[in-house]
Coordinates of C-alpha atoms in Angstrom, one line a residue:
Chain A
M203 CA -38.1 19.5 -2.2
L204 CA -39.6 19.1 1.5
S205 CA -36.9 17.1 2.6
G206 CA -34.1 19.6 1.5
V207 CA -34.0 21.4 4.7
I208 CA -30.5 21.0 5.6
E209 CA -27.5 20.0 4.0
F210 CA -24.4 18.3 5.2
R211 CA -21.2 19.5 4.7
I212 CA -18.1 17.0 5.2
D213 CA -14.7 18.1 6.0
R214 CA -12.5 15.1 4.8
H215 CA -9.5 16.6 6.5
S216 CA -10.9 17.3 9.9
G217 CA -9.7 14.1 11.3
V218 CA -13.5 14.0 13.1
S219 CA -15.3 10.8 11.7
T220 CA -17.9 11.4 9.1
Y221 CA -20.5 10.0 11.0
L222 CA -20.0 12.3 14.3
Q223 CA -20.0 15.2 11.7
I224 CA -23.4 14.5 10.3
A225 CA -24.8 14.0 13.9
A226 CA -23.3 17.2 14.9
Q227 CA -24.9 18.9 12.4
V228 CA -28.2 18.0 13.1
K229 CA -28.0 18.9 16.3
Q230 CA -26.6 22.3 15.3
A231 CA -29.6 22.7 13.1
M232 CA -31.9 21.7 15.9
R233 CA -30.1 24.2 18.2
M234 CA -30.9 26.9 15.6
G235 CA -34.6 26.0 15.2
L236 CA -33.9 25.1 11.8
L237 CA -35.0 21.5 12.2
G238 CA -37.8 20.7 15.0
P239 CA -40.2 18.0 16.1
G240 CA -41.7 16.4 13.1
D241 CA -39.3 17.3 10.7
K242 CA -38.0 14.7 8.4
L243 CA -34.1 14.3 8.0
P244 CA -32.7 13.8 4.5
T245 CA -32.9 9.9 3.3
A246 CA -29.5 8.0 2.8
R247 CA -30.0 8.3 -0.6
E248 CA -30.6 12.2 -0.7
V249 CA -27.6 12.6 1.4
V250 CA -25.2 10.4 -0.9
E251 CA -26.3 12.4 -3.7
A252 CA -25.4 15.3 -2.5
T253 CA -21.8 14.5 -0.8
R254 CA -20.6 11.4 -1.8
V255 CA -20.6 9.5 1.6
N256 CA -21.2 6.1 2.3
P257 CA -25.1 5.8 3.2
N258 CA -24.3 3.2 6.1
T259 CA -22.5 6.4 7.5
V260 CA -25.5 8.3 7.4
L261 CA -27.4 5.6 9.0
K262 CA -24.8 5.3 11.6
A263 CA -25.3 8.9 12.3
Y264 CA -29.1 8.4 12.5
R265 CA -29.0 5.6 14.9
E266 CA -26.4 7.5 17.2
L267 CA -29.2 10.6 17.2
E268 CA -31.5 8.2 17.9
H269 CA -30.0 6.6 20.8
E270 CA -29.8 10.4 22.3
G271 CA -33.2 10.5 21.9
L272 CA -33.4 13.1 19.1
V273 CA -34.7 11.7 16.3
E274 CA -36.8 8.4 15.4
G275 CA -36.9 6.4 12.5
R276 CA -39.8 4.8 11.2
R277 CA -39.7 1.8 8.9
G278 CA -40.3 2.7 5.4
M279 CA -41.1 6.5 5.8
G280 CA -37.6 8.0 7.0
T281 CA -36.1 9.5 10.1
F282 CA -37.8 12.1 11.9
V283 CA -37.0 14.7 14.8
T284 CA -38.6 14.2 17.9
A285 CA -37.0 16.5 20.4
S286 CA -36.4 20.1 20.4
L287 CA -33.1 21.8 21.3
A288 CA -34.1 25.3 20.2
T289 CA -34.2 27.8 22.8
D290 CA -35.9 31.3 22.2
A291 CA -32.4 32.6 22.9
T292 CA -30.8 30.9 19.7
K293 CA -33.6 31.4 17.3
A294 CA -33.1 33.8 14.2
D295 CA -35.6 36.3 15.6
A296 CA -33.9 36.2 19.3
P297 CA -32.8 39.8 20.5
L298 CA -29.6 38.9 21.4
R299 CA -29.0 37.4 18.2
Q300 CA -30.3 40.2 16.5
D301 CA -27.7 42.3 18.7
L302 CA -25.1 40.5 17.6
D303 CA -26.2 40.7 14.0
R304 CA -26.1 44.4 14.2
W305 CA -22.6 44.4 15.6
M306 CA -21.4 42.2 13.1
D307 CA -22.7 44.5 10.5
R308 CA -20.6 47.4 12.2
A309 CA -17.6 45.2 12.0
V310 CA -17.9 44.7 8.6
D311 CA -18.7 48.2 7.9
E312 CA -15.3 49.5 9.6
G313 CA -13.5 46.7 7.4
L314 CA -12.6 44.0 10.0
S315 CA -11.6 40.7 8.6
A316 CA -13.4 37.5 9.9
D317 CA -10.3 36.4 12.0
E318 CA -10.1 39.4 13.5
V319 CA -14.1 39.2 14.4
D320 CA -13.2 35.7 15.8
A321 CA -10.6 37.0 17.8
I322 CA -12.8 39.8 19.5
Y323 CA -15.6 37.3 20.2
T324 CA -13.3 34.9 21.7
D325 CA -11.8 37.3 24.0
V326 CA -14.7 38.8 25.2
R327 CA -16.7 35.4 25.8
G328 CA -13.2 34.8 27.9
T329 CA -13.7 37.1 30.0
H330 CA -17.5 36.2 31.0
Y331 CA -17.5 32.5 30.7
Chain B
M112 CA -31.3 -16.2 5.2
N113 CA -28.5 -15.0 7.2
A114 CA -25.8 -16.4 4.9
S115 CA -23.0 -13.6 4.1
P116 CA -23.1 -12.5 1.1
V117 CA -19.3 -13.3 0.6
R118 CA -17.4 -15.8 2.4
A119 CA -14.2 -17.0 1.5
E120 CA -12.7 -20.2 3.1
N121 CA -9.1 -21.2 3.0
L122 CA -9.1 -19.8 -0.3
A123 CA -6.1 -20.4 -2.5
K124 CA -4.9 -19.9 -6.1
H125 CA -1.5 -20.9 -7.7
F126 CA -0.3 -20.3 -11.1
G127 CA 2.5 -22.7 -11.9
R128 CA 4.8 -22.1 -8.8
T129 CA 3.6 -18.4 -7.9
K130 CA 1.0 -18.6 -4.9
A131 CA -0.9 -15.5 -5.8
L132 CA -3.6 -16.5 -3.1
D133 CA -2.8 -18.8 -0.4
G134 CA -5.0 -19.7 2.7
C135 CA -7.2 -16.4 2.2
S136 CA -10.3 -16.6 4.9
F137 CA -12.7 -13.7 5.2
E138 CA -16.5 -12.6 4.7
L139 CA -18.0 -9.5 4.0
P140 CA -21.2 -8.3 6.0
E141 CA -24.3 -7.6 4.2
G142 CA -24.7 -3.9 2.6
S143 CA -21.0 -3.3 3.4
V144 CA -18.5 -1.1 1.4
T145 CA -15.3 -2.8 1.7
A146 CA -11.8 -1.5 0.5
L147 CA -9.6 -4.2 -0.9
V148 CA -6.1 -2.9 -0.4
G149 CA -2.5 -4.3 -0.6
P150 CA 0.7 -4.0 -2.9
N151 CA 0.7 -4.3 -6.7
G152 CA 1.0 -8.4 -7.1
A153 CA -0.8 -9.0 -3.2
G154 CA -3.4 -10.6 -5.3
K155 CA -6.3 -8.5 -5.5
S156 CA -7.3 -8.9 -9.0
T157 CA -6.9 -12.6 -8.4
L158 CA -9.1 -12.4 -5.9
L159 CA -12.1 -10.5 -7.6
S160 CA -12.0 -12.9 -10.4
L161 CA -12.4 -16.0 -7.8
V162 CA -15.3 -14.3 -6.2
A163 CA -17.1 -13.5 -9.5
G164 CA -16.3 -16.9 -10.8
L165 CA -14.1 -16.2 -13.7
A166 CA -11.4 -18.4 -12.4
K167 CA -11.4 -21.4 -10.5
P168 CA -9.5 -21.6 -6.8
T169 CA -6.6 -24.0 -6.8
R170 CA -7.9 -24.9 -3.0
G171 CA -11.0 -23.6 -0.8
E172 CA -14.1 -22.2 -1.5
I173 CA -16.3 -19.2 -2.2
T174 CA -19.8 -18.6 -1.4
V175 CA -22.2 -15.9 -2.3
H176 CA -25.3 -15.5 -0.2
G177 CA -25.1 -19.5 0.8
T178 CA -24.1 -20.6 -2.9
A179 CA -20.9 -21.9 -4.0
V180 CA -19.1 -20.3 -6.8
R181 CA -17.8 -22.7 -9.0
G182 CA -15.7 -21.6 -12.2
R183 CA -18.8 -19.5 -13.6
M184 CA -20.4 -16.3 -13.3
H185 CA -22.5 -16.0 -10.3
P186 CA -25.9 -14.8 -11.2
D187 CA -25.8 -12.1 -8.0
V188 CA -22.0 -10.9 -8.7
S189 CA -21.2 -8.2 -11.4
L190 CA -17.5 -7.5 -11.8
L191 CA -16.0 -4.4 -13.3
T192 CA -13.0 -5.3 -14.6
Q193 CA -9.7 -2.9 -14.5
K194 CA -9.6 -3.0 -18.3
R195 CA -13.6 -2.4 -18.7
P196 CA -13.9 -4.4 -21.7
L197 CA -16.4 -2.9 -23.9
Y198 CA -17.3 -3.1 -27.7
D199 CA -16.0 0.2 -29.1
Q200 CA -17.8 0.0 -32.3
F201 CA -21.1 -0.1 -30.6
T202 CA -23.2 2.6 -29.4
V203 CA -24.2 3.1 -26.1
R204 CA -27.8 1.7 -27.0
E205 CA -26.4 -1.3 -28.5
L206 CA -24.1 -2.2 -26.1
M207 CA -27.3 -2.0 -23.4
R208 CA -29.1 -4.4 -25.8
A209 CA -26.3 -6.6 -25.9
G210 CA -26.3 -6.3 -21.9
A211 CA -29.9 -7.6 -22.3
A212 CA -29.1 -10.8 -24.8
M213 CA -26.3 -11.6 -22.6
N214 CA -27.8 -12.1 -19.0
D215 CA -30.9 -14.1 -17.9
R216 CA -31.6 -11.2 -15.1
W217 CA -31.3 -7.9 -17.0
S218 CA -33.4 -4.7 -16.1
A219 CA -33.2 -2.0 -18.8
E220 CA -34.5 0.6 -16.8
R221 CA -32.0 0.3 -14.1
A222 CA -29.0 0.3 -16.9
D223 CA -30.9 3.4 -18.4
E224 CA -30.9 4.9 -14.9
V225 CA -27.6 4.8 -14.4
L226 CA -27.0 6.1 -17.6
D227 CA -29.0 9.0 -16.9
L228 CA -27.3 9.8 -13.9
L229 CA -25.2 13.1 -13.2
A230 CA -24.6 14.7 -16.8
G231 CA -25.9 11.8 -18.3
V232 CA -24.1 9.5 -21.3
D233 CA -25.4 9.9 -25.1
K234 CA -26.8 6.5 -25.8
D235 CA -26.1 7.2 -29.7
A236 CA -22.6 7.7 -29.3
K237 CA -20.3 5.2 -30.1
V238 CA -18.4 3.4 -27.1
R239 CA -15.0 4.8 -28.6
T240 CA -15.9 8.3 -28.8
L241 CA -16.8 8.5 -24.8
S242 CA -14.4 10.0 -22.2
A243 CA -13.0 7.7 -19.6
G244 CA -15.5 9.4 -17.1
A245 CA -18.3 8.3 -19.5
R246 CA -16.9 4.9 -20.4
T247 CA -16.6 3.8 -16.7
Q248 CA -20.3 5.2 -16.3
V249 CA -21.1 2.7 -19.4
A250 CA -19.5 -0.1 -17.6
I251 CA -21.0 0.4 -14.2
A252 CA -24.7 0.5 -16.1
L253 CA -24.0 -2.8 -17.8
A254 CA -22.5 -4.2 -14.3
L255 CA -25.6 -2.5 -12.4
G256 CA -28.3 -3.8 -14.9
R257 CA -27.8 -7.1 -13.9
L258 CA -29.2 -6.1 -10.9
P259 CA -26.4 -7.9 -8.4
K260 CA -26.5 -8.3 -4.8
V261 CA -22.7 -8.0 -4.6
L262 CA -21.0 -5.6 -6.8
L263 CA -16.7 -6.2 -7.5
L264 CA -15.2 -3.3 -8.8
D265 CA -11.5 -3.8 -9.6
E266 CA -9.6 -0.4 -9.9
P267 CA -12.9 1.6 -10.8
L268 CA -10.9 4.9 -10.4
S269 CA -7.3 4.5 -11.8
D270 CA -7.7 6.4 -15.0
L271 CA -10.4 9.0 -13.8
D272 CA -10.1 12.7 -13.2
P273 CA -11.3 13.9 -9.9
L274 CA -14.8 15.2 -11.1
A275 CA -15.2 11.4 -12.6
R276 CA -13.8 9.8 -9.8
D277 CA -16.3 11.5 -7.4
E278 CA -19.1 10.8 -9.9
T279 CA -18.5 7.3 -10.3
L280 CA -18.5 6.6 -6.3
R281 CA -21.6 8.6 -6.2
I282 CA -23.4 6.3 -8.5
V283 CA -22.0 3.0 -6.6
M284 CA -23.0 4.8 -3.3
T285 CA -26.4 5.4 -4.6
D286 CA -26.9 1.7 -5.3
V287 CA -25.8 1.0 -1.9
A288 CA -28.6 3.1 -0.6
E289 CA -31.1 2.3 -2.4
R290 CA -30.6 -1.6 -2.9
G291 CA -28.3 -2.6 0.0
T292 CA -25.9 -3.8 -2.6
T293 CA -22.4 -5.3 -0.9
V294 CA -19.5 -3.9 -2.7
L295 CA -15.9 -4.8 -2.5
L296 CA -13.5 -2.5 -4.4
S297 CA -9.8 -2.4 -4.8
S298 CA -8.1 0.8 -5.5
H299 CA -4.8 2.3 -4.4
L300 CA -6.5 5.8 -4.2
L301 CA -6.7 5.6 -0.2
T302 CA -8.0 9.3 -0.1
D303 CA -11.1 8.5 -2.2
L304 CA -11.6 5.3 -0.1
G305 CA -12.0 6.8 3.4
D306 CA -15.6 8.1 3.4
V307 CA -17.1 5.9 1.1
C308 CA -15.7 2.5 2.7
D309 CA -16.8 0.9 5.8
H310 CA -14.9 -2.0 5.9
L311 CA -11.0 -3.1 4.9
L312 CA -9.5 -6.2 3.3
L313 CA -5.8 -5.8 3.4
L314 CA -4.1 -8.7 1.2
D315 CA -0.4 -9.0 1.1
E316 CA 1.6 -12.2 -0.6
G317 CA -1.9 -13.7 -1.0
R318 CA -3.0 -13.6 2.4
V319 CA -5.3 -11.4 4.4
Q320 CA -3.6 -9.3 6.8
V321 CA -6.2 -7.0 8.1
A322 CA -10.0 -7.4 7.8
G323 CA -13.1 -6.0 9.4
E324 CA -14.6 -2.7 10.5
I325 CA -12.4 0.1 9.6
E326 CA -13.4 2.3 12.7
E327 CA -12.7 -0.7 15.1
I328 CA -9.3 -1.6 12.9
L329 CA -8.5 2.2 13.5
G330 CA -9.1 1.9 17.2
D331 CA -7.1 -0.9 17.7
H332 CA -3.8 0.7 16.2
G333 CA -1.9 3.4 17.5
V334 CA 0.9 5.5 15.7
V335 CA 3.3 6.1 18.7
V336 CA 6.1 8.8 18.4
G337 CA 8.7 8.9 21.2
P338 CA 12.3 10.0 21.5
A339 CA 15.1 7.9 19.6
G340 CA 16.9 5.3 21.4
L341 CA 14.0 4.7 24.0
D342 CA 12.7 1.0 24.0
L343 CA 9.4 0.1 22.3
D344 CA 8.3 -1.7 25.1
T345 CA 4.6 -2.6 24.0
D346 CA 2.3 -5.8 24.7
G347 CA 1.0 -4.9 21.1
T348 CA 2.5 -6.0 17.8
V349 CA 4.9 -3.6 16.1
V350 CA 3.7 -3.7 12.5
D351 CA 6.2 -0.8 11.1
S352 CA 8.8 1.4 12.8
S353 CA 10.7 4.1 11.3
H354 CA 13.8 6.1 13.0
T355 CA 15.3 9.5 12.9
S356 CA 18.5 10.5 14.7
R357 CA 16.0 12.3 17.1
Q358 CA 12.8 10.2 16.9
T359 CA 11.1 6.9 16.7
T360 CA 7.6 6.4 14.9
A361 CA 5.7 3.1 14.9
L362 CA 2.4 1.8 13.9
V363 CA 1.5 -0.6 17.0
R364 CA -1.3 -2.9 16.9
G365 CA -3.5 -3.8 20.2
G366 CA -2.0 -3.3 23.8
S367 CA -1.2 0.1 25.4
A368 CA 1.2 2.9 24.2
P369 CA 4.7 2.3 25.3
E370 CA 6.1 4.1 28.3
G371 CA 7.7 7.5 27.2
F372 CA 5.8 7.5 24.0
Q373 CA 2.9 9.4 22.6
S374 CA 0.2 7.6 20.8
E375 CA -2.7 8.5 18.5
H376 CA -4.9 6.5 16.2
P377 CA -3.9 6.4 12.8
D378 CA -6.4 7.5 10.0
L379 CA -7.2 5.1 7.1
E380 CA -4.3 6.0 4.8
A381 CA -1.5 6.1 7.9
L382 CA -2.5 2.6 8.8
V383 CA -2.5 1.2 4.9
M384 CA 0.9 3.0 4.6
G385 CA 2.1 1.3 7.7
Y386 CA 1.3 -2.1 6.3
L387 CA 2.2 -1.4 2.9
R388 CA 5.9 0.2 3.9
A389 CA 6.1 -3.1 6.6
S390 CA 5.7 -5.6 3.4
R391 CA 8.2 -4.1 1.4
T392 CA 10.6 -4.2 4.1
R393 CA 9.9 -8.0 4.7
R394 CA 10.2 -8.6 0.9
L395 CA 13.9 -6.5 0.6
A396 CA 14.8 -8.5 3.7
R397 CA 14.4 -11.8 1.8
R398 CA 16.4 -10.9 -1.4

């Protein structure tokens, strides 16, 4: 299915309201280049079937994204992405990303846990940013 | 027409000297999903049967999309009662045929669609052989076959396992997404309500305590925590408070956080629990 581009994961214990989680996940997908201008977001009905949320919540998230100028609702057709958040640096085939991918491979080979990897990443990021 | 799907005005229902409902007013916005909560005996089931037209109010009036409900089932309203009365000896197919015969407006297609959702219900099975989840799905198929604009659900999840609960809510939410149905559902399962309801109607002792959009209501309340002995000095209303030897915790409506207290907004569960605790305290104090 064409509309099956992204699937929302709702964390019911995060304390972050559901509509903000949905909006954030659309933006994340846009940043990663998974969603770009012209792509259609899943309909409220599709999201409800997949994740059991209130369709009004989905529409609220889409309205929020529309307000930010990222998507556009077209009557009777659905909601479409109108902007691009992807930069060359965040795309899947970007060199920096591939470097990190290779680095992560080594970490797995050397038996590091995800927590250890996160700790290293956070620490290194902290010294640069 | 912009008449509200459900509007209750100064609604009262007395059974002898017992006031099940007394001066109850509220309005449900179109396409909203409202959680009806309150302690046992708060009047939730009474309210649902009044909206459905199964009982007549002692005082006050209910209108559905602008027309008054007067002691008979309103054609735009479907009610799924707690007991889910179904004919056990019928097969599912026969039960659907009965649904068609008993309702002026009936969509066999819609009923079939609901039966086929998820794992699907065997239409040749006798109703009594069905699991609790499948029975609920059959009852919902009967309710949605009427193509209601307003769907009332009385404790729809109470005897279901987690999977059947999830699937039941999915069916209901799908109807909201497709047809813009207005839903009012009573439940004690607050964690299940959190992400399916956008409005809240909190009843206690026959009256509306809190009504409105959940996000706004939560934003208007604070759970404040401070050291014991410090005065809870706030311009808001203290709904409920509890004390330990070191700490005071309170649910406060409106106003700013009292001096010396830390405040954060409650989630739906914490909010409802606060009101239920306060209600019990009031009732105990009267004894």
